[in-house]
Short mmCIF file of the C-alpha atoms (twelve columns), coordinates in Angstrom:
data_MODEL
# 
_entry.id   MODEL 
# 
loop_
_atom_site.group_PDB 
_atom_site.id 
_atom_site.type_symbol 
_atom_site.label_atom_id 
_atom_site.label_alt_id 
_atom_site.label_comp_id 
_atom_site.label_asym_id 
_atom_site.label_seq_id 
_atom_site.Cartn_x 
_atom_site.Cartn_y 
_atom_site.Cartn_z 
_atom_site.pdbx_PDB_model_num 
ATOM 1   C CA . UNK A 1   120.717 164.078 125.691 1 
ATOM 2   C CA . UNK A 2   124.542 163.087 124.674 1 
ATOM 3   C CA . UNK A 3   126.295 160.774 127.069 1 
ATOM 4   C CA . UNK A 4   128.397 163.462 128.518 1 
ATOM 5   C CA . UNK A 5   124.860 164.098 130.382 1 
ATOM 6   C CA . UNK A 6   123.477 160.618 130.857 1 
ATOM 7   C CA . UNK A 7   124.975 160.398 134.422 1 
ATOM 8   C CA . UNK A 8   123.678 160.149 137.821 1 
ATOM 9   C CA . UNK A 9   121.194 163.371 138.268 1 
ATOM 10  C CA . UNK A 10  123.054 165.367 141.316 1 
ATOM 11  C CA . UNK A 11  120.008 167.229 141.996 1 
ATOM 12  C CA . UNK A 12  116.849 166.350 140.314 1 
ATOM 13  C CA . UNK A 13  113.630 168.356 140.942 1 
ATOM 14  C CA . UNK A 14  110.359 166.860 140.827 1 
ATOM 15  C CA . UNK A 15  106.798 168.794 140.482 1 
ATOM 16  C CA . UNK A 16  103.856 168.812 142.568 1 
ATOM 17  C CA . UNK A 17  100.866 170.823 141.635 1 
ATOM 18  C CA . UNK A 18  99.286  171.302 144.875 1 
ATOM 19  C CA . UNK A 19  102.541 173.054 146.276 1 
ATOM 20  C CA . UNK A 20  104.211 174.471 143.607 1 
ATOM 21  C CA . UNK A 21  101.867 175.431 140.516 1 
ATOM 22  C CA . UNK A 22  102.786 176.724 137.451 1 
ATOM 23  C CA . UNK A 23  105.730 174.950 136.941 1 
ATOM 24  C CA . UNK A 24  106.784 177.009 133.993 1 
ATOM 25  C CA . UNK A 25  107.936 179.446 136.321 1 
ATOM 26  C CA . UNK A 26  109.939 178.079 139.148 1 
ATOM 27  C CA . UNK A 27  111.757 175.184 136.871 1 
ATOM 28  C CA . UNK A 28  112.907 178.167 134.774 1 
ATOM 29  C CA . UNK A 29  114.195 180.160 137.720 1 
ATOM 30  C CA . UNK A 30  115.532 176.544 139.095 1 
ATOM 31  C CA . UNK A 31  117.310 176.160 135.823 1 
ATOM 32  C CA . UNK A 32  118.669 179.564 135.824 1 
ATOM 33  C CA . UNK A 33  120.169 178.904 138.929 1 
ATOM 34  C CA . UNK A 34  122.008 176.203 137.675 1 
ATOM 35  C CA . UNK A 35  119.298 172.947 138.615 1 
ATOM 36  C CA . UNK A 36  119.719 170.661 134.590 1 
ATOM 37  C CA . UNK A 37  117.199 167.874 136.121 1 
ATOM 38  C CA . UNK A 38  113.315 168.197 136.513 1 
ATOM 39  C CA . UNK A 39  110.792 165.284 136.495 1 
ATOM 40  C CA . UNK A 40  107.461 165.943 135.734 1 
ATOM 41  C CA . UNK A 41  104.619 164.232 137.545 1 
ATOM 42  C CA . UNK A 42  100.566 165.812 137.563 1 
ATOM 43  C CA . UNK A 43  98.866  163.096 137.017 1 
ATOM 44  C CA . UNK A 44  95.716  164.631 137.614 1 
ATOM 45  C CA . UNK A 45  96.110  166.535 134.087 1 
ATOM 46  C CA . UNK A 46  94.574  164.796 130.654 1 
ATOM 47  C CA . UNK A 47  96.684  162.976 128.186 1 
ATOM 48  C CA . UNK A 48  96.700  166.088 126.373 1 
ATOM 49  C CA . UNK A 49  96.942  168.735 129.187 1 
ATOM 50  C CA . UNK A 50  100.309 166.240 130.350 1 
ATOM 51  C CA . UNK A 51  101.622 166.338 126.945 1 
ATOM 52  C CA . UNK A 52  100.906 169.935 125.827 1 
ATOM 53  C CA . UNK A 53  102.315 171.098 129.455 1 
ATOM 54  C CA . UNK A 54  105.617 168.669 128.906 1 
ATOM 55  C CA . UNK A 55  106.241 170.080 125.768 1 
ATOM 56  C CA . UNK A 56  106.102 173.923 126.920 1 
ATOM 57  C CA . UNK A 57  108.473 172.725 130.191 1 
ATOM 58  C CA . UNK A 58  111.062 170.898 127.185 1 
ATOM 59  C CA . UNK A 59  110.944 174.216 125.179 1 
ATOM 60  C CA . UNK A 60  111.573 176.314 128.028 1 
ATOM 61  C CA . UNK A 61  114.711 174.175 129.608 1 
ATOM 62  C CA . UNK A 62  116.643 173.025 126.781 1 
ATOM 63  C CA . UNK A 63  117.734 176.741 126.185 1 
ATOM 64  C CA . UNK A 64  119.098 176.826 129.558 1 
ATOM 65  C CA . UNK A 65  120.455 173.257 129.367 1 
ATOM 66  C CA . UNK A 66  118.317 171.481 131.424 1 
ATOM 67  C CA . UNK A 67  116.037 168.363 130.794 1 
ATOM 68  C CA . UNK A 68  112.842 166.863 131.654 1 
ATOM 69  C CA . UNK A 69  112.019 163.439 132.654 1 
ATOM 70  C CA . UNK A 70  108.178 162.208 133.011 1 
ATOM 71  C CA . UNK A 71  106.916 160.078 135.675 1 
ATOM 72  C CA . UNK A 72  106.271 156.415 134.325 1 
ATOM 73  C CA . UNK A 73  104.831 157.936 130.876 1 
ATOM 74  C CA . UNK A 74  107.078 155.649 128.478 1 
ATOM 75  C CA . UNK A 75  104.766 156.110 125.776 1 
ATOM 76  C CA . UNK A 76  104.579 159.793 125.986 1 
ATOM 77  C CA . UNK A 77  108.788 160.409 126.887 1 
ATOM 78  C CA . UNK A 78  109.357 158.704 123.474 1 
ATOM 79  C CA . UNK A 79  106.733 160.440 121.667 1 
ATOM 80  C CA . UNK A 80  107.883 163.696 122.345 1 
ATOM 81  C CA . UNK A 81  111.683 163.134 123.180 1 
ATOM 82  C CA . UNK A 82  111.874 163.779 126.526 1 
ATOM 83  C CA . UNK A 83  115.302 163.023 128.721 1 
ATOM 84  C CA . UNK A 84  113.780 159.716 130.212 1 
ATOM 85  C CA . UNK A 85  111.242 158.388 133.094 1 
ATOM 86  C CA . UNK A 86  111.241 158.213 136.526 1 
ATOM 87  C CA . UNK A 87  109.302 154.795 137.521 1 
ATOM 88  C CA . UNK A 88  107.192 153.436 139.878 1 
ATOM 89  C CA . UNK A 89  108.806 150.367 141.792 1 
ATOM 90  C CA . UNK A 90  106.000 148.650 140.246 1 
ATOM 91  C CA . UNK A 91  106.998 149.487 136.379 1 
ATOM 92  C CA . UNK A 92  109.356 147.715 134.184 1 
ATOM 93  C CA . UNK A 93  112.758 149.040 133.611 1 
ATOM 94  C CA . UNK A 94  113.647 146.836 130.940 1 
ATOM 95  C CA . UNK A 95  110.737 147.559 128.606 1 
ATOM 96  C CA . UNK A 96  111.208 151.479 129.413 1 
ATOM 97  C CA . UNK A 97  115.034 150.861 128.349 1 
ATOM 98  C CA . UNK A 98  113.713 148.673 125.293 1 
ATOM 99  C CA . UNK A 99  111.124 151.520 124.289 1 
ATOM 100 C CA . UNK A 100 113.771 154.625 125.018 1 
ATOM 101 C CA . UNK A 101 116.778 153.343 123.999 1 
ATOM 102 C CA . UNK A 102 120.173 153.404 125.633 1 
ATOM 103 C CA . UNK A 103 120.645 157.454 125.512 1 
ATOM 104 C CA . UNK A 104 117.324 157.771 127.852 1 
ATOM 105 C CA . UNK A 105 117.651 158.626 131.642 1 
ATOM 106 C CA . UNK A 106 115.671 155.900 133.661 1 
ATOM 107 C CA . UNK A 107 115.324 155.871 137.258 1 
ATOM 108 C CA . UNK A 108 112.938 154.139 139.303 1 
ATOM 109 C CA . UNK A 109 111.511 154.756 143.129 1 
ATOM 110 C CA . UNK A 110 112.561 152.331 145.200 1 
ATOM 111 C CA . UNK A 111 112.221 150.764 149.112 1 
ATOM 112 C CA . UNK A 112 113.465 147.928 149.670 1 
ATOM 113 C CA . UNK A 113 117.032 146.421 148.875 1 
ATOM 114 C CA . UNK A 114 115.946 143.624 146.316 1 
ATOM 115 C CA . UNK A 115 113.643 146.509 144.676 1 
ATOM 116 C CA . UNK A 116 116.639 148.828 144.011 1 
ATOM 117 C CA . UNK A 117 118.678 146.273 142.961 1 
ATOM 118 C CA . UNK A 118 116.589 144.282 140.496 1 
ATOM 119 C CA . UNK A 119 115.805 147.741 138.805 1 
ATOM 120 C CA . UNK A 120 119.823 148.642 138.534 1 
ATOM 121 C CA . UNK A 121 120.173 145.129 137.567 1 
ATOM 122 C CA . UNK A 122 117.727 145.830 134.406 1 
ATOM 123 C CA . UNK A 123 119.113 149.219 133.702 1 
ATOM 124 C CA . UNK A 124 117.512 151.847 135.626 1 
ATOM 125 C CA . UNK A 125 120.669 154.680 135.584 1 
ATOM 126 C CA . UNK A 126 119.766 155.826 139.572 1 
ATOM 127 C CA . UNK A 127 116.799 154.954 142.121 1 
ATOM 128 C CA . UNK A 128 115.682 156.967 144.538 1 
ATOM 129 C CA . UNK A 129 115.633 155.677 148.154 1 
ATOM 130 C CA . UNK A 130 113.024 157.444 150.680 1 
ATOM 131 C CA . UNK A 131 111.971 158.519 152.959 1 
ATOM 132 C CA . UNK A 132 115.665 159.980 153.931 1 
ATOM 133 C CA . UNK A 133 113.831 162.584 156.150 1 
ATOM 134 C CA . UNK A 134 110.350 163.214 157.344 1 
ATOM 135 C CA . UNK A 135 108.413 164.401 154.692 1 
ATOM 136 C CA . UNK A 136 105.327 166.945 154.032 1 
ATOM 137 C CA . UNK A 137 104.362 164.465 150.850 1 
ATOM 138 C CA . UNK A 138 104.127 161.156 152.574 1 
ATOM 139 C CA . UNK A 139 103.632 162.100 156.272 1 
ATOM 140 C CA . UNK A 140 102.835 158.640 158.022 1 
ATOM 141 C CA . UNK A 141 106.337 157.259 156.258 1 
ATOM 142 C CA . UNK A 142 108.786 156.322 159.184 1 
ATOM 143 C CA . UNK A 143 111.996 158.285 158.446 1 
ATOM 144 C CA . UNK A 144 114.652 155.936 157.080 1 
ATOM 145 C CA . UNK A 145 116.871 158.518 159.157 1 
ATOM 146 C CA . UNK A 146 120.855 158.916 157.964 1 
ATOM 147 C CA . UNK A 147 122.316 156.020 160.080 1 
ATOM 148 C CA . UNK A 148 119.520 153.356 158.139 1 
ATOM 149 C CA . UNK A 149 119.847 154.767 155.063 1 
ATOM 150 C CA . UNK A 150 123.962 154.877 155.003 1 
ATOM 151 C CA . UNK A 151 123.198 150.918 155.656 1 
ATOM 152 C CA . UNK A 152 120.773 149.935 152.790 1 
ATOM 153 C CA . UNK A 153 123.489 152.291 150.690 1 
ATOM 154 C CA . UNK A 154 125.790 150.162 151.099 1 
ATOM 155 C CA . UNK A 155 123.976 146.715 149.691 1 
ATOM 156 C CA . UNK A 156 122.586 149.223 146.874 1 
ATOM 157 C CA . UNK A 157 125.031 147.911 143.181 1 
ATOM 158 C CA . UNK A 158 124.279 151.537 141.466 1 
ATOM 159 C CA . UNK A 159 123.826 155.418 141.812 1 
ATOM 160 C CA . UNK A 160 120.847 156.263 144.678 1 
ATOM 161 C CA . UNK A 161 119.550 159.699 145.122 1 
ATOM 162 C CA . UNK A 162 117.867 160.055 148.799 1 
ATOM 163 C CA . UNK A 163 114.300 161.631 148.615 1 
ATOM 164 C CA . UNK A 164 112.340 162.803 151.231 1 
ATOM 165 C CA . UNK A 165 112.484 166.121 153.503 1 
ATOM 166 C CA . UNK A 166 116.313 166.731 151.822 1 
ATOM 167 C CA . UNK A 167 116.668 170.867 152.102 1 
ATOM 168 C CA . UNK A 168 119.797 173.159 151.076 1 
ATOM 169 C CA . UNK A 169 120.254 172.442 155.117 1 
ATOM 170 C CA . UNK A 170 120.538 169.101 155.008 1 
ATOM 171 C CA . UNK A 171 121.228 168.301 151.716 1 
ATOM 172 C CA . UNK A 172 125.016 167.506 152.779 1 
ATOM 173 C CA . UNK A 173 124.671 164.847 155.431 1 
ATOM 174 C CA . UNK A 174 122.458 162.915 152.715 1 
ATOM 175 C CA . UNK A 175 125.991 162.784 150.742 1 
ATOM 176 C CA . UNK A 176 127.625 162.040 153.593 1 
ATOM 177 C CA . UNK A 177 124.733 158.996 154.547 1 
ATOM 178 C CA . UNK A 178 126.117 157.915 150.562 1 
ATOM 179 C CA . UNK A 179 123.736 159.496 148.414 1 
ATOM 180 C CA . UNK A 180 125.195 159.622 145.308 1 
ATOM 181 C CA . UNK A 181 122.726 162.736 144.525 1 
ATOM 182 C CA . UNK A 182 119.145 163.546 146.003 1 
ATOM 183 C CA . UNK A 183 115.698 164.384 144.969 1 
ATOM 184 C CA . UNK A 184 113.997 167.038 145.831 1 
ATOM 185 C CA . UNK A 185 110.213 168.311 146.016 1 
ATOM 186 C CA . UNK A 186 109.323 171.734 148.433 1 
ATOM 187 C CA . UNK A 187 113.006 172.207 148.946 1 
ATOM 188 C CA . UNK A 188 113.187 174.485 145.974 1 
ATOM 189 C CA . UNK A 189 109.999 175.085 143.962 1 
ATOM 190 C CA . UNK A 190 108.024 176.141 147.313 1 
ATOM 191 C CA . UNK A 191 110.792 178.729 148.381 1 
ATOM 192 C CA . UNK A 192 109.958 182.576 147.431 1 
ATOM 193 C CA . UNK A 193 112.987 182.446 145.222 1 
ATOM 194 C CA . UNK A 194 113.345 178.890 143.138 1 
ATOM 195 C CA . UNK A 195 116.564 180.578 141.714 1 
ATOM 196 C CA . UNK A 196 118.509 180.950 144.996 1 
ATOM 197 C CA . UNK A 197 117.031 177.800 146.040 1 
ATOM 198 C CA . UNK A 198 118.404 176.112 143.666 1 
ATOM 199 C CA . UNK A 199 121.639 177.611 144.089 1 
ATOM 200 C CA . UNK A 200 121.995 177.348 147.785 1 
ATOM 201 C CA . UNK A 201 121.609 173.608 147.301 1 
ATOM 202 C CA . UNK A 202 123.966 172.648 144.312 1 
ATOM 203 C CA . UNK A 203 126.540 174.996 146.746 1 
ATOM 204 C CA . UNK A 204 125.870 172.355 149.379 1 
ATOM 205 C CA . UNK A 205 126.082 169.462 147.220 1 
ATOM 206 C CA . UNK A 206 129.315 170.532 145.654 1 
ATOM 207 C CA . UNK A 207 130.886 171.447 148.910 1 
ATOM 208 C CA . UNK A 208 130.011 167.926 150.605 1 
ATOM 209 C CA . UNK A 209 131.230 166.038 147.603 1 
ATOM 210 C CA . UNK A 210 134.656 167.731 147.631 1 
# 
């Protein structure tokens, strides 16, 4: 990835195999409709299923100028050259940085101020703050809601992305809460057409940051 690219993701699109399978399909329709940032997570597959399957997805984007990150796999992301790692709050952004080198796109999950922080502080390029919205994948998370989450933006030293329930309907008030991009899960890959999904939301995104 050159460092016209290593930047704040505007939209980044993360997997889930129980409601979007076969993620050779929708990231490539995603991609076609213009999405460049897709994070890989199944960690129910095998060392070798994960690695065979992230090597298919790299083949398939980097054609259409997109890149894949893998979720807290350090070893693997430098084994096979992916775009970076999204982290845990728990993992180590430093020794992901040491092990990837200063080209890599890290970000790390965060909730609470000092968590966001300390990984920005160590050189995480963006965390993720969540739940912005309620949320099919965590559903007994209390809503951070815009109002809260415009607050903790504020304290935040670096790039956030909100994650959580964001939609191509909502996708502009998380911009407006001072997202600097968001994450998204069902918003796109479970929609009958990933493509148009995809566009409809980088539309959105691009209108509210104008």
């Amino acid at each position: 990835m050159s460092r016209a690219e290593l930047r704040t993701p505007r939209l980044l699109l993360i997997s889930n195999a129980q409601a979007c399978p076969h993620p050779q399909r929708w990231m490539v329709a995603a991609a076609r409709g213009g999405a460049r940032h897709f994070l890989l997570r199944e960690k129910e597959l095998s060392a070798e299923q994960r690695q065979r399957l992230a090597e298919e997805l790299m083949r398939l984007l980097a054609p259409l100028g997109a890149h894949l990150l893998l979720h807290g796999d350090v070893a693997l992301a430098a084994r096979i050259g992916a775009a970076g790692v999204h982290l845990a709050e728990s993992e180590d952004v430093a020794q992901a940085r040491a092990a990837l080198g200063a080209e890599a796109l890290i970000g790390r999950s965060a909730h609470h101020l000092d968590s966001a922080n300390a990984a920005l502080h160590a050189g995480a390029n963006y965390v993720t703050l969540s739940p912005l919205f309620a949320t099919r994948s965590h559903p007994g998370a209390p809503a951070l809601g815009a109002e809260r989450f415009a607050q903790l933006r504020q304290q935040i030293a670096g790039p956030v992305l909100a994650l959580g329930g964001v939609t191509p309907d909502n996708a502009a008030e998380a911009l407006r809460a001072g997202a600097d991009g968001v994450a998204v899960i069902r918003g796109v890959c479970a929609q009958e057409d990933p493509q148009h999904a995809a566009q409809r939301l980088i539309a959105r995104l691009d209108a509210a940051a104008r």
